[in-house]
Protein backbone atom coordinates (compact mmCIF):
# COMPACT_ATOMS: atom_id res chain seq x y z
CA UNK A 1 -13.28 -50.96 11.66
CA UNK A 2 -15.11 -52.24 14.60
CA UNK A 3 -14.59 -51.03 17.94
CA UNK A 4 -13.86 -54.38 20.80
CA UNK A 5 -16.77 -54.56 22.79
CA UNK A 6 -17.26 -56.23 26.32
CA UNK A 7 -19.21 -59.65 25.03
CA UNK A 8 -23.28 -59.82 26.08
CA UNK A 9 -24.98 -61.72 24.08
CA UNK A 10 -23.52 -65.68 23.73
CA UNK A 11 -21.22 -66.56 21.06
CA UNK A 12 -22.40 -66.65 17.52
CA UNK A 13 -24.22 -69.70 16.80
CA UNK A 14 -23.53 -71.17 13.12
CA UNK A 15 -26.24 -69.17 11.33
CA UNK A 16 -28.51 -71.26 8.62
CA UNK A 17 -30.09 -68.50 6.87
CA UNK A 18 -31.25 -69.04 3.18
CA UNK A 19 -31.04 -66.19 0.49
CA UNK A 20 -33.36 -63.68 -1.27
CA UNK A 21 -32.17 -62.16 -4.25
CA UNK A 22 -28.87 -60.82 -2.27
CA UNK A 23 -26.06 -63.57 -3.99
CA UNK A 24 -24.01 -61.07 -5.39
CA UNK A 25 -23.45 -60.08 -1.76
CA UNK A 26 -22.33 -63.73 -0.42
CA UNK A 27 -18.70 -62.90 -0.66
CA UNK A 28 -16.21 -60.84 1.64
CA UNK A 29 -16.59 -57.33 1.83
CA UNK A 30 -12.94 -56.81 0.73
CA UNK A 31 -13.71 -58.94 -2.61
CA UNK A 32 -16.71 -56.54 -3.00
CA UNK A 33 -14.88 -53.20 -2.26
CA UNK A 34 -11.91 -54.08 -4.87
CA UNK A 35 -14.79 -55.00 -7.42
CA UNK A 36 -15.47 -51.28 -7.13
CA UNK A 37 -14.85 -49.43 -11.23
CA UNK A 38 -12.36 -46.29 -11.00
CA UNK A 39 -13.20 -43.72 -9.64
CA UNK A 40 -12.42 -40.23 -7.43
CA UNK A 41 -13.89 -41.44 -4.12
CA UNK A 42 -13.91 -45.27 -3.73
CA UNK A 43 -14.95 -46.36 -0.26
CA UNK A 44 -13.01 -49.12 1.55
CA UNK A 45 -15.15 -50.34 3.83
CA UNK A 46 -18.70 -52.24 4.30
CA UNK A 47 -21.50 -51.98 6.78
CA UNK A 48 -24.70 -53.71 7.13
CA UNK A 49 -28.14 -53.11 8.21
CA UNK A 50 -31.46 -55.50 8.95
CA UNK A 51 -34.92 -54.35 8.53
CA UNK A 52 -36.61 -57.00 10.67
CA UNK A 53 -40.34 -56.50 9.77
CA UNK A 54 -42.53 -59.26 11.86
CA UNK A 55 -46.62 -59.34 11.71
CA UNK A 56 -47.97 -58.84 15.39
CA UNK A 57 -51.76 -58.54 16.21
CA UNK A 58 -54.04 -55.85 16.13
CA UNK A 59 -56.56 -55.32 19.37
CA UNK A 60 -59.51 -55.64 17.81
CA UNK A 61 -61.73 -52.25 18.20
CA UNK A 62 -65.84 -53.59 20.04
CA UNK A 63 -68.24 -54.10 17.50
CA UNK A 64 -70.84 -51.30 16.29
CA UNK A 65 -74.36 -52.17 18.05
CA UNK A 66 -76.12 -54.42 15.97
CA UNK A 67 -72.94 -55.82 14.73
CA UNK A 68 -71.25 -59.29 15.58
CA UNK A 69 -68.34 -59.58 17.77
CA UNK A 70 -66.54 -60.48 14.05
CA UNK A 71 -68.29 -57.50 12.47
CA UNK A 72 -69.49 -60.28 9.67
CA UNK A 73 -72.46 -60.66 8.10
CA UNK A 74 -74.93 -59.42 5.80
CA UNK A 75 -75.08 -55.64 5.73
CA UNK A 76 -72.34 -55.77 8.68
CA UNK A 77 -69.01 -53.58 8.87
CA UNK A 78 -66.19 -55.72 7.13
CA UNK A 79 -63.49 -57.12 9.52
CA UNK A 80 -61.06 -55.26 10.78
CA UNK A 81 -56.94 -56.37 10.25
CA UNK A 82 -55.94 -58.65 13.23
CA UNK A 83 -52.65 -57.90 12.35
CA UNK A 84 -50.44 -55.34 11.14
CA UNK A 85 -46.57 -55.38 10.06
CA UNK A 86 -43.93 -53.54 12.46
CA UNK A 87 -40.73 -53.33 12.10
CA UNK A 88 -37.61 -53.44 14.81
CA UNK A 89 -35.99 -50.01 16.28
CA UNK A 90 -33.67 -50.01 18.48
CA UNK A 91 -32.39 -47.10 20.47
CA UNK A 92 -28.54 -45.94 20.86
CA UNK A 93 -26.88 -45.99 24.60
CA UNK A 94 -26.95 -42.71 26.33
CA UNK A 95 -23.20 -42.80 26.38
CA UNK A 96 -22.31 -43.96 23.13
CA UNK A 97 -22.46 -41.56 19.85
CA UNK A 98 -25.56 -40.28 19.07
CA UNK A 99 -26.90 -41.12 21.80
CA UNK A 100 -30.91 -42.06 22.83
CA UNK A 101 -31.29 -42.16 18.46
CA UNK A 102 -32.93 -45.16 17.10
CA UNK A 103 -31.67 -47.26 14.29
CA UNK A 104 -32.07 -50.91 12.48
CA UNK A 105 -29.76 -53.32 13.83
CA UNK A 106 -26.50 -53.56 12.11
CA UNK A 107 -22.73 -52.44 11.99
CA UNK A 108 -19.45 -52.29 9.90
CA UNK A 109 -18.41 -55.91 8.26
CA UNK A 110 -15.54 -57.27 9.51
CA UNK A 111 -12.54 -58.88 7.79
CA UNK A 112 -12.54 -62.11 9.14
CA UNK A 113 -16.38 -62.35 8.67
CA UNK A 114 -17.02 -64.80 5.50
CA UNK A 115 -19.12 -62.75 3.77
CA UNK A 116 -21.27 -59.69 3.68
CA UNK A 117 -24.40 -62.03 4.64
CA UNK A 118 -22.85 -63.46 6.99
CA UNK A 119 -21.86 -59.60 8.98
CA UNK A 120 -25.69 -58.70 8.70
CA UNK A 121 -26.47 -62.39 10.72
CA UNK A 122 -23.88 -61.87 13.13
CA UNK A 123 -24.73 -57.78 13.79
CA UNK A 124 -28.04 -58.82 14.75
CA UNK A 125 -27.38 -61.22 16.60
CA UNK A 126 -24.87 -59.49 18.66
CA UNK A 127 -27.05 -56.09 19.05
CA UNK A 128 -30.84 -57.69 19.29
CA UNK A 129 -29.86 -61.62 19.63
CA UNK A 130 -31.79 -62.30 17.44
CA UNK A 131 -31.10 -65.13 14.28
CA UNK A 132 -31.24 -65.03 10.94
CA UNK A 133 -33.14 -67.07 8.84
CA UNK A 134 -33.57 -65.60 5.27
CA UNK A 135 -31.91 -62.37 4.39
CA UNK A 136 -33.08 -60.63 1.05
CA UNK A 137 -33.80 -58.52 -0.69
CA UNK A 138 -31.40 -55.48 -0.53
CA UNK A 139 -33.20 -52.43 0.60
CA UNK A 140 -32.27 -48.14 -0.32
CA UNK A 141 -30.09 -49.42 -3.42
CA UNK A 142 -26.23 -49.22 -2.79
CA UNK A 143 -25.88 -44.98 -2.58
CA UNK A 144 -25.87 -45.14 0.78
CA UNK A 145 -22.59 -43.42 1.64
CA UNK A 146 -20.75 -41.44 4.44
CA UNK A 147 -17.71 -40.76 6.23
CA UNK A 148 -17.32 -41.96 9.97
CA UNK A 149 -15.47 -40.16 12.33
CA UNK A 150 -12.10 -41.76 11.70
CA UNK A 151 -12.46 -40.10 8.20
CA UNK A 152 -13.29 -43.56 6.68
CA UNK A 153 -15.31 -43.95 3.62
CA UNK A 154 -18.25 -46.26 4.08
CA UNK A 155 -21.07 -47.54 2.14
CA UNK A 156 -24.21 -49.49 4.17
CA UNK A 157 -26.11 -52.47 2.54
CA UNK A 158 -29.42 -52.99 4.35
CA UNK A 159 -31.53 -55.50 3.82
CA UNK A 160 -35.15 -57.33 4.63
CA UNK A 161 -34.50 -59.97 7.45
CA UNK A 162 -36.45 -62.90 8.23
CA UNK A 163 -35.57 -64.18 12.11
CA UNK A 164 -35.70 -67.35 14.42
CA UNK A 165 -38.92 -67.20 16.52
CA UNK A 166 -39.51 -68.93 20.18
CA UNK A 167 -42.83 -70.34 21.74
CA UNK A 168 -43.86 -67.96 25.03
CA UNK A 169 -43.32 -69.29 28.08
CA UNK A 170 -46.93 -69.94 28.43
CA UNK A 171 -47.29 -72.32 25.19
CA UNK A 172 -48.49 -69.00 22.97
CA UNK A 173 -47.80 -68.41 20.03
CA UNK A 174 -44.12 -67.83 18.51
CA UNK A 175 -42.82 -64.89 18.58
CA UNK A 176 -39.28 -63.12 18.99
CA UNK A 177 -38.07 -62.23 21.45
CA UNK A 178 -35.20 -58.86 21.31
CA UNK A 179 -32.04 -59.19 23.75
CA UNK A 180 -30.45 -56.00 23.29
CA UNK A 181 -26.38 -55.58 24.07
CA UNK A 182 -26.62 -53.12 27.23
CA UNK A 183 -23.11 -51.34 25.54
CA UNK A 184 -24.93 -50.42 22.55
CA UNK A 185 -28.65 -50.12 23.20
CA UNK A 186 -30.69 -49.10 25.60
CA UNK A 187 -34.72 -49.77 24.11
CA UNK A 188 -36.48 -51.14 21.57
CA UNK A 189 -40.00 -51.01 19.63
CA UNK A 190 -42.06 -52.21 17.05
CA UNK A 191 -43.09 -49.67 15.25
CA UNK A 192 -45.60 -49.41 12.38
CA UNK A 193 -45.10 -47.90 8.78
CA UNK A 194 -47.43 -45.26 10.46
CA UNK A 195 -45.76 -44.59 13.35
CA UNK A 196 -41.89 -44.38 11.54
CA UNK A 197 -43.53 -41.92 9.32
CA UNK A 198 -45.56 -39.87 12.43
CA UNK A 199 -42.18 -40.41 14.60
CA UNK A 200 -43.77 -41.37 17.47
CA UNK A 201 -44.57 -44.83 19.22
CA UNK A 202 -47.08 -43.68 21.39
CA UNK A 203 -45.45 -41.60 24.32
CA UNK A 204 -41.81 -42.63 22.56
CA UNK A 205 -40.46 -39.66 19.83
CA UNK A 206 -38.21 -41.95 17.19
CA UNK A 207 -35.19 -39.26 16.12
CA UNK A 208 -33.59 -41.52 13.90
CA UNK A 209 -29.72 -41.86 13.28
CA UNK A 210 -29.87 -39.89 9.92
CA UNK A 211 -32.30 -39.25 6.83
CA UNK A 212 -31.30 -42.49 5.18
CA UNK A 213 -32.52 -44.48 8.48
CA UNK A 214 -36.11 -43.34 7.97
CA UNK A 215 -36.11 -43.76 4.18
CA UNK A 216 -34.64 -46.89 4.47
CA UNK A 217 -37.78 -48.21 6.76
CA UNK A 218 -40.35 -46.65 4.44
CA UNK A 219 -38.91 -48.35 1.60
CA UNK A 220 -38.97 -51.73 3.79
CA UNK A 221 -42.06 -51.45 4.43
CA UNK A 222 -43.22 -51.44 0.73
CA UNK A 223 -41.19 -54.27 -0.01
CA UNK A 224 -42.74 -56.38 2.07
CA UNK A 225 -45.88 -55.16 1.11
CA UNK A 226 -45.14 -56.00 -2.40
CA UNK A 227 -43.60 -59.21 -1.44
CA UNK A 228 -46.69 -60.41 0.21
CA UNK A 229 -49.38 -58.85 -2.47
CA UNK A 230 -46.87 -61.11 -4.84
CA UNK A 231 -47.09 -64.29 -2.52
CA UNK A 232 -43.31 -64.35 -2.46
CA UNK A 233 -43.23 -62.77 1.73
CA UNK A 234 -39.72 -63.37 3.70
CA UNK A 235 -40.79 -66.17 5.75
């Protein structure tokens, strides 16, 4: 189903992710797809998707006069956030289809690929080289449907991704750090549950892939914000 691509980022590395509420999907997509009941239109093939929400700090707005540099204090302004979820978008090649429109990293599950799990790990590490390390739960339910070009019947499985975080060069803090596959992407941006919904990252206009792309990243973003108001946060 997927199209040979020239290699960019390194081999995949043997992926050690742990699982959130997904293990129904730990198998092959071909043992999922022939688990399907009877029906008219049965699709035949798998993709994946992974909303990779990270927390990255706020700059902190100056204090009101009379105010400390925390805004604490009796009778003072509370504190502001000093950090705010955003979550990864990453933006199509000018010369592949649909191109310069943004999307969550992700692609169709191959057969040799040992499980559905296992294609959302190895799609993002391929498109944004980034790694897995806890995928779960599923987000947008399983009606996500469509026909590719080819005329093939697919259905997408997206899910909440935890990833692999480096220490800066300069002994900061960890972060991640996005290595995008030149073939297939051209930009990327953390964007906030704000900005997906304005459609604009300050001078950058997000025209998402299709309608299920932006409701999919709305509905992300409340599951992590449940998650962590339940203490149970991807991490």
């Amino acid at each position: 189903m997927t199209q040979p691509k020239t290699p960019h980022q390194p081999p995949c590395p043997a992926f050690d992710y742990t699982k959130y509420l997904v293990d129904e999907y730990d198998i092959p997509y071909e043992s999922h797809v022939a688990k399907q009941p009877e029906a008219e239109f049965r699709y035949k093939y798998v993709a994946s998707g992974a909303f990779v929400i990270e927390s990255h700090p706020t700059t902190p707005k100056a204090p009101k006069s009379g105010c400390s540099p925390d805004n604490s204090g009796p009778g003072m302004m509370p504190k502001s956030p000093t950090s705010e979820n955003k979550l990864l978008l990453i933006q199509r090649s000018v010369h592949d289809s649909m191109p310069g429109k943004w999307e969550i990293p992700g692609g169709g599950c191959d057969p040799e690929d040992p499980s559905m799990l296992y294609s959302v790990a190895r799609e993002l590490w391929e498109e944004a080289g980034l790694k897995a390390t806890r995928i779960g739960p599923l987000v947008g339910g399983t009606d996500h449907i469509f026909l590719t070009r080819t005329g093939n019947l697919v259905c997408k499985f997206s899910f909440l991704v935890d990833v692999e975080k480096t220490r800066g060069d300069d002994g900061g803090e960890n972060s991640v750090s996005v290595k995008l596959d030149p073939n297939e992407h051209q930009a990327f941006v953390w964007a906030t549950e704000q900005e997906v919904r304005a459609g604009w990252v300050g001078d950058v206009e997000l025209q998402f892939t299709n309608r299920q792309t932006l409701e999919g990243a709305l509905e992300a973003f409340r599951t992590k914000r449940e998650m962590e108001e339940r203490g149970s946060t991807v991490v």
